[in-house]
Amino acid sequence: MIKLRLKRCGRKQRTIYRIVAIDVRSRGEGRDLQKVGFYDPIKNKIYSNINIPAILCFFEKDVQPTGTVQDI
């Protein structure tokens, strides 16, 4: 099963999260299938390079977002 979830990036005390499509069975920082966008919790904004067509394509394939991604 594939989900859209956050993957931690960045440096210490300055995290940035990637929104990625990843297999649920892999570990939290495992290999992602596709990078969909970025989220900065400090500035509380989503970067403009979100791939909307890819997200819609995943939703058509019944990919579930995690709770945090759904809130974003």
Short mmCIF file of the N, C-alpha and C atoms (twelve columns), coordinates in Angstrom:
data_MODEL
# 
_entry.id   MODEL 
# 
loop_
_atom_site.group_PDB 
_atom_site.id 
_atom_site.type_symbol 
_atom_site.label_atom_id 
_atom_site.label_alt_id 
_atom_site.label_comp_id 
_atom_site.label_asym_id 
_atom_site.label_seq_id 
_atom_site.Cartn_x 
_atom_site.Cartn_y 
_atom_site.Cartn_z 
_atom_site.pdbx_PDB_model_num 
ATOM 1   N N  . MET A 1  0.845  -1.175 0.000   1 
ATOM 2   C CA . MET A 1  0.000  0.000  0.000   1 
ATOM 3   C C  . MET A 1  0.897  1.247  0.000   1 
ATOM 4   N N  . ILE A 2  0.518  2.211  -0.794  1 
ATOM 5   C CA . ILE A 2  1.298  3.440  -0.943  1 
ATOM 6   C C  . ILE A 2  0.552  4.579  -0.258  1 
ATOM 7   N N  . LYS A 3  1.314  5.444  0.436   1 
ATOM 8   C CA . LYS A 3  0.732  6.613  1.095   1 
ATOM 9   C C  . LYS A 3  1.552  7.849  0.770   1 
ATOM 10  N N  . LEU A 4  0.892  9.002  0.840   1 
ATOM 11  C CA . LEU A 4  1.588  10.279 0.763   1 
ATOM 12  C C  . LEU A 4  1.928  10.679 2.189   1 
ATOM 13  N N  . ARG A 5  3.204  10.871 2.479   1 
ATOM 14  C CA . ARG A 5  3.600  11.254 3.831   1 
ATOM 15  C C  . ARG A 5  4.806  12.167 3.810   1 
ATOM 16  N N  . LEU A 6  5.172  12.676 4.990   1 
ATOM 17  C CA . LEU A 6  6.277  13.608 5.112   1 
ATOM 18  C C  . LEU A 6  7.576  12.863 5.363   1 
ATOM 19  N N  . LYS A 7  8.638  13.350 4.759   1 
ATOM 20  C CA . LYS A 7  9.974  12.808 4.954   1 
ATOM 21  C C  . LYS A 7  10.874 13.951 5.393   1 
ATOM 22  N N  . ARG A 8  11.570 13.768 6.516   1 
ATOM 23  C CA . ARG A 8  12.359 14.847 7.113   1 
ATOM 24  C C  . ARG A 8  13.635 15.098 6.332   1 
ATOM 25  N N  . CYS A 9  13.919 16.380 6.085   1 
ATOM 26  C CA . CYS A 9  15.147 16.813 5.423   1 
ATOM 27  C C  . CYS A 9  15.666 18.028 6.173   1 
ATOM 28  N N  . GLY A 10 16.743 18.596 5.698   1 
ATOM 29  C CA . GLY A 10 17.272 19.801 6.295   1 
ATOM 30  C C  . GLY A 10 18.325 19.510 7.343   1 
ATOM 31  N N  . ARG A 11 18.655 20.539 8.107   1 
ATOM 32  C CA . ARG A 11 19.689 20.387 9.113   1 
ATOM 33  C C  . ARG A 11 19.092 20.445 10.507  1 
ATOM 34  N N  . LYS A 12 19.931 20.364 11.489  1 
ATOM 35  C CA . LYS A 12 19.505 20.372 12.877  1 
ATOM 36  C C  . LYS A 12 18.869 21.717 13.219  1 
ATOM 37  N N  . GLN A 13 17.770 21.685 13.931  1 
ATOM 38  C CA . GLN A 13 17.018 22.863 14.343  1 
ATOM 39  C C  . GLN A 13 16.417 23.638 13.166  1 
ATOM 40  N N  . ARG A 14 16.483 23.113 11.965  1 
ATOM 41  C CA . ARG A 14 15.954 23.810 10.783  1 
ATOM 42  C C  . ARG A 14 15.443 22.758 9.804   1 
ATOM 43  N N  . THR A 15 14.369 22.094 10.190  1 
ATOM 44  C CA . THR A 15 13.882 20.995 9.379   1 
ATOM 45  C C  . THR A 15 12.986 21.490 8.258   1 
ATOM 46  N N  . ILE A 16 13.021 20.766 7.176   1 
ATOM 47  C CA . ILE A 16 12.117 20.933 6.044   1 
ATOM 48  C C  . ILE A 16 11.628 19.533 5.710   1 
ATOM 49  N N  . TYR A 17 10.386 19.408 5.379   1 
ATOM 50  C CA . TYR A 17 9.825  18.106 5.070   1 
ATOM 51  C C  . TYR A 17 9.505  18.007 3.589   1 
ATOM 52  N N  . ARG A 18 9.805  16.864 3.009   1 
ATOM 53  C CA . ARG A 18 9.374  16.561 1.646   1 
ATOM 54  C C  . ARG A 18 8.061  15.804 1.727   1 
ATOM 55  N N  . ILE A 19 7.162  16.115 0.841   1 
ATOM 56  C CA . ILE A 19 5.934  15.334 0.702   1 
ATOM 57  C C  . ILE A 19 6.219  14.295 -0.374  1 
ATOM 58  N N  . VAL A 20 6.196  13.018 0.015   1 
ATOM 59  C CA . VAL A 20 6.603  11.956 -0.894  1 
ATOM 60  C C  . VAL A 20 5.549  10.854 -0.921  1 
ATOM 61  N N  . ALA A 21 5.537  10.128 -2.013  1 
ATOM 62  C CA . ALA A 21 4.760  8.898  -2.111  1 
ATOM 63  C C  . ALA A 21 5.706  7.763  -1.740  1 
ATOM 64  N N  . ILE A 22 5.327  6.974  -0.737  1 
ATOM 65  C CA . ILE A 22 6.224  5.951  -0.215  1 
ATOM 66  C C  . ILE A 22 5.406  4.720  0.156   1 
ATOM 67  N N  . ASP A 23 6.041  3.565  0.055   1 
ATOM 68  C CA . ASP A 23 5.395  2.318  0.429   1 
ATOM 69  C C  . ASP A 23 5.302  2.247  1.946   1 
ATOM 70  N N  . VAL A 24 4.166  1.841  2.470   1 
ATOM 71  C CA . VAL A 24 3.932  1.798  3.911   1 
ATOM 72  C C  . VAL A 24 4.863  0.801  4.592   1 
ATOM 73  N N  . ARG A 25 5.208  -0.250 3.905   1 
ATOM 74  C CA . ARG A 25 6.023  -1.296 4.524   1 
ATOM 75  C C  . ARG A 25 7.475  -0.890 4.701   1 
ATOM 76  N N  . SER A 26 7.915  0.165  4.007   1 
ATOM 77  C CA . SER A 26 9.293  0.609  4.182   1 
ATOM 78  C C  . SER A 26 9.398  1.449  5.442   1 
ATOM 79  N N  . ARG A 27 10.594 1.612  5.960   1 
ATOM 80  C CA . ARG A 27 10.771 2.395  7.176   1 
ATOM 81  C C  . ARG A 27 10.545 3.875  6.908   1 
ATOM 82  N N  . GLY A 28 10.512 4.663  7.945   1 
ATOM 83  C CA . GLY A 28 10.141 6.079  7.854   1 
ATOM 84  C C  . GLY A 28 10.996 6.892  6.914   1 
ATOM 85  N N  . GLU A 29 12.287 6.638  6.899   1 
ATOM 86  C CA . GLU A 29 13.182 7.386  6.023   1 
ATOM 87  C C  . GLU A 29 13.642 6.514  4.854   1 
ATOM 88  N N  . GLY A 30 12.803 5.586  4.450   1 
ATOM 89  C CA . GLY A 30 13.160 4.674  3.378   1 
ATOM 90  C C  . GLY A 30 13.109 5.328  2.010   1 
ATOM 91  N N  . ARG A 31 13.224 4.517  1.003   1 
ATOM 92  C CA . ARG A 31 13.251 5.005  -0.374  1 
ATOM 93  C C  . ARG A 31 11.858 5.438  -0.808  1 
ATOM 94  N N  . ASP A 32 11.767 6.634  -1.373  1 
ATOM 95  C CA . ASP A 32 10.475 7.143  -1.808  1 
ATOM 96  C C  . ASP A 32 10.252 6.838  -3.283  1 
ATOM 97  N N  . LEU A 33 8.974  6.714  -3.658  1 
ATOM 98  C CA . LEU A 33 8.622  6.431  -5.045  1 
ATOM 99  C C  . LEU A 33 8.665  7.694  -5.893  1 
ATOM 100 N N  . GLN A 34 8.148  8.787  -5.345  1 
ATOM 101 C CA . GLN A 34 8.153  10.051 -6.068  1 
ATOM 102 C C  . GLN A 34 8.075  11.206 -5.084  1 
ATOM 103 N N  . LYS A 35 8.861  12.247 -5.333  1 
ATOM 104 C CA . LYS A 35 8.791  13.468 -4.529  1 
ATOM 105 C C  . LYS A 35 7.694  14.346 -5.110  1 
ATOM 106 N N  . VAL A 36 6.792  14.801 -4.244  1 
ATOM 107 C CA . VAL A 36 5.635  15.554 -4.711  1 
ATOM 108 C C  . VAL A 36 5.742  17.034 -4.358  1 
ATOM 109 N N  . GLY A 37 6.380  17.368 -3.229  1 
ATOM 110 C CA . GLY A 37 6.493  18.769 -2.846  1 
ATOM 111 C C  . GLY A 37 7.288  18.933 -1.570  1 
ATOM 112 N N  . PHE A 38 7.333  20.161 -1.054  1 
ATOM 113 C CA . PHE A 38 8.060  20.490 0.161   1 
ATOM 114 C C  . PHE A 38 7.140  21.233 1.122   1 
ATOM 115 N N  . TYR A 39 7.431  21.103 2.422   1 
ATOM 116 C CA . TYR A 39 6.690  21.819 3.450   1 
ATOM 117 C C  . TYR A 39 7.677  22.336 4.483   1 
ATOM 118 N N  . ASP A 40 7.566  23.618 4.820   1 
ATOM 119 C CA . ASP A 40 8.430  24.245 5.817   1 
ATOM 120 C C  . ASP A 40 7.585  24.559 7.050   1 
ATOM 121 N N  . PRO A 41 7.742  23.806 8.155   1 
ATOM 122 C CA . PRO A 41 6.902  24.048 9.330   1 
ATOM 123 C C  . PRO A 41 7.267  25.330 10.077  1 
ATOM 124 N N  . ILE A 42 8.488  25.821 9.935   1 
ATOM 125 C CA . ILE A 42 8.888  27.031 10.640  1 
ATOM 126 C C  . ILE A 42 8.193  28.249 10.023  1 
ATOM 127 N N  . LYS A 43 8.200  28.330 8.710   1 
ATOM 128 C CA . LYS A 43 7.490  29.422 8.025   1 
ATOM 129 C C  . LYS A 43 6.019  29.080 7.819   1 
ATOM 130 N N  . ASN A 44 5.670  27.819 8.088   1 
ATOM 131 C CA . ASN A 44 4.308  27.304 7.935   1 
ATOM 132 C C  . ASN A 44 3.770  27.560 6.535   1 
ATOM 133 N N  . LYS A 45 4.590  27.218 5.541   1 
ATOM 134 C CA . LYS A 45 4.130  27.396 4.177   1 
ATOM 135 C C  . LYS A 45 4.551  26.209 3.325   1 
ATOM 136 N N  . ILE A 46 3.784  25.992 2.295   1 
ATOM 137 C CA . ILE A 46 4.066  24.953 1.317   1 
ATOM 138 C C  . ILE A 46 4.760  25.631 0.150   1 
ATOM 139 N N  . TYR A 47 5.849  25.061 -0.297  1 
ATOM 140 C CA . TYR A 47 6.590  25.672 -1.385  1 
ATOM 141 C C  . TYR A 47 5.816  25.578 -2.684  1 
ATOM 142 N N  . SER A 48 6.133  26.459 -3.605  1 
ATOM 143 C CA . SER A 48 5.361  26.589 -4.837  1 
ATOM 144 C C  . SER A 48 5.649  25.481 -5.843  1 
ATOM 145 N N  . ASN A 49 6.623  24.632 -5.560  1 
ATOM 146 C CA . ASN A 49 6.949  23.594 -6.534  1 
ATOM 147 C C  . ASN A 49 6.256  22.275 -6.214  1 
ATOM 148 N N  . ILE A 50 5.009  22.356 -5.748  1 
ATOM 149 C CA . ILE A 50 4.232  21.138 -5.512  1 
ATOM 150 C C  . ILE A 50 3.708  20.636 -6.848  1 
ATOM 151 N N  . ASN A 51 3.831  19.359 -7.044  1 
ATOM 152 C CA . ASN A 51 3.425  18.739 -8.297  1 
ATOM 153 C C  . ASN A 51 1.956  18.314 -8.181  1 
ATOM 154 N N  . ILE A 52 1.047  19.230 -8.483  1 
ATOM 155 C CA . ILE A 52 -0.390 18.986 -8.352  1 
ATOM 156 C C  . ILE A 52 -0.873 17.839 -9.246  1 
ATOM 157 N N  . PRO A 53 -0.448 17.769 -10.521 1 
ATOM 158 C CA . PRO A 53 -0.900 16.634 -11.340 1 
ATOM 159 C C  . PRO A 53 -0.480 15.277 -10.779 1 
ATOM 160 N N  . ALA A 54 0.698  15.207 -10.181 1 
ATOM 161 C CA . ALA A 54 1.144  13.940 -9.592  1 
ATOM 162 C C  . ALA A 54 0.293  13.570 -8.392  1 
ATOM 163 N N  . ILE A 55 -0.061 14.574 -7.573  1 
ATOM 164 C CA . ILE A 55 -0.911 14.302 -6.411  1 
ATOM 165 C C  . ILE A 55 -2.278 13.813 -6.857  1 
ATOM 166 N N  . LEU A 56 -2.849 14.458 -7.862  1 
ATOM 167 C CA . LEU A 56 -4.155 14.032 -8.367  1 
ATOM 168 C C  . LEU A 56 -4.090 12.640 -8.978  1 
ATOM 169 N N  . CYS A 57 -2.977 12.331 -9.638  1 
ATOM 170 C CA . CYS A 57 -2.798 10.991 -10.206 1 
ATOM 171 C C  . CYS A 57 -2.741 9.941  -9.103  1 
ATOM 172 N N  . PHE A 58 -2.074 10.259 -8.002  1 
ATOM 173 C CA . PHE A 58 -2.025 9.318  -6.878  1 
ATOM 174 C C  . PHE A 58 -3.392 9.137  -6.244  1 
ATOM 175 N N  . PHE A 59 -4.173 10.222 -6.146  1 
ATOM 176 C CA . PHE A 59 -5.513 10.113 -5.580  1 
ATOM 177 C C  . PHE A 59 -6.417 9.253  -6.459  1 
ATOM 178 N N  . GLU A 60 -6.218 9.303  -7.778  1 
ATOM 179 C CA . GLU A 60 -6.997 8.450  -8.682  1 
ATOM 180 C C  . GLU A 60 -6.657 6.979  -8.482  1 
ATOM 181 N N  . LYS A 61 -5.437 6.703  -8.045  1 
ATOM 182 C CA . LYS A 61 -4.999 5.328  -7.802  1 
ATOM 183 C C  . LYS A 61 -5.290 4.887  -6.368  1 
ATOM 184 N N  . ASP A 62 -6.141 5.635  -5.651  1 
ATOM 185 C CA . ASP A 62 -6.553 5.330  -4.276  1 
ATOM 186 C C  . ASP A 62 -5.396 5.314  -3.298  1 
ATOM 187 N N  . VAL A 63 -4.459 6.227  -3.466  1 
ATOM 188 C CA . VAL A 63 -3.367 6.399  -2.509  1 
ATOM 189 C C  . VAL A 63 -3.873 7.280  -1.377  1 
ATOM 190 N N  . GLN A 64 -3.689 6.846  -0.137  1 
ATOM 191 C CA . GLN A 64 -4.182 7.569  1.018   1 
ATOM 192 C C  . GLN A 64 -3.091 8.496  1.570   1 
ATOM 193 N N  . PRO A 65 -3.406 9.754  1.858   1 
ATOM 194 C CA . PRO A 65 -2.443 10.612 2.546   1 
ATOM 195 C C  . PRO A 65 -2.492 10.330 4.042   1 
ATOM 196 N N  . THR A 66 -1.382 10.573 4.733   1 
ATOM 197 C CA . THR A 66 -1.396 10.464 6.184   1 
ATOM 198 C C  . THR A 66 -2.161 11.653 6.755   1 
ATOM 199 N N  . GLY A 67 -2.443 11.617 8.030   1 
ATOM 200 C CA . GLY A 67 -3.214 12.683 8.659   1 
ATOM 201 C C  . GLY A 67 -2.549 14.043 8.549   1 
ATOM 202 N N  . THR A 68 -1.227 14.080 8.723   1 
ATOM 203 C CA . THR A 68 -0.497 15.338 8.665   1 
ATOM 204 C C  . THR A 68 -0.517 15.918 7.258   1 
ATOM 205 N N  . VAL A 69 -0.299 15.093 6.269   1 
ATOM 206 C CA . VAL A 69 -0.322 15.558 4.877   1 
ATOM 207 C C  . VAL A 69 -1.726 16.026 4.504   1 
ATOM 208 N N  . GLN A 70 -2.723 15.345 5.001   1 
ATOM 209 C CA . GLN A 70 -4.088 15.744 4.702   1 
ATOM 210 C C  . GLN A 70 -4.410 17.100 5.336   1 
ATOM 211 N N  . ASP A 71 -3.864 17.368 6.529   1 
ATOM 212 C CA . ASP A 71 -4.079 18.664 7.174   1 
ATOM 213 C C  . ASP A 71 -3.387 19.797 6.429   1 
ATOM 214 N N  . ILE A 72 -2.224 19.496 5.852   1 
ATOM 215 C CA . ILE A 72 -1.489 20.517 5.088   1 
ATOM 216 C C  . ILE A 72 -2.263 20.860 3.845   1 
# 
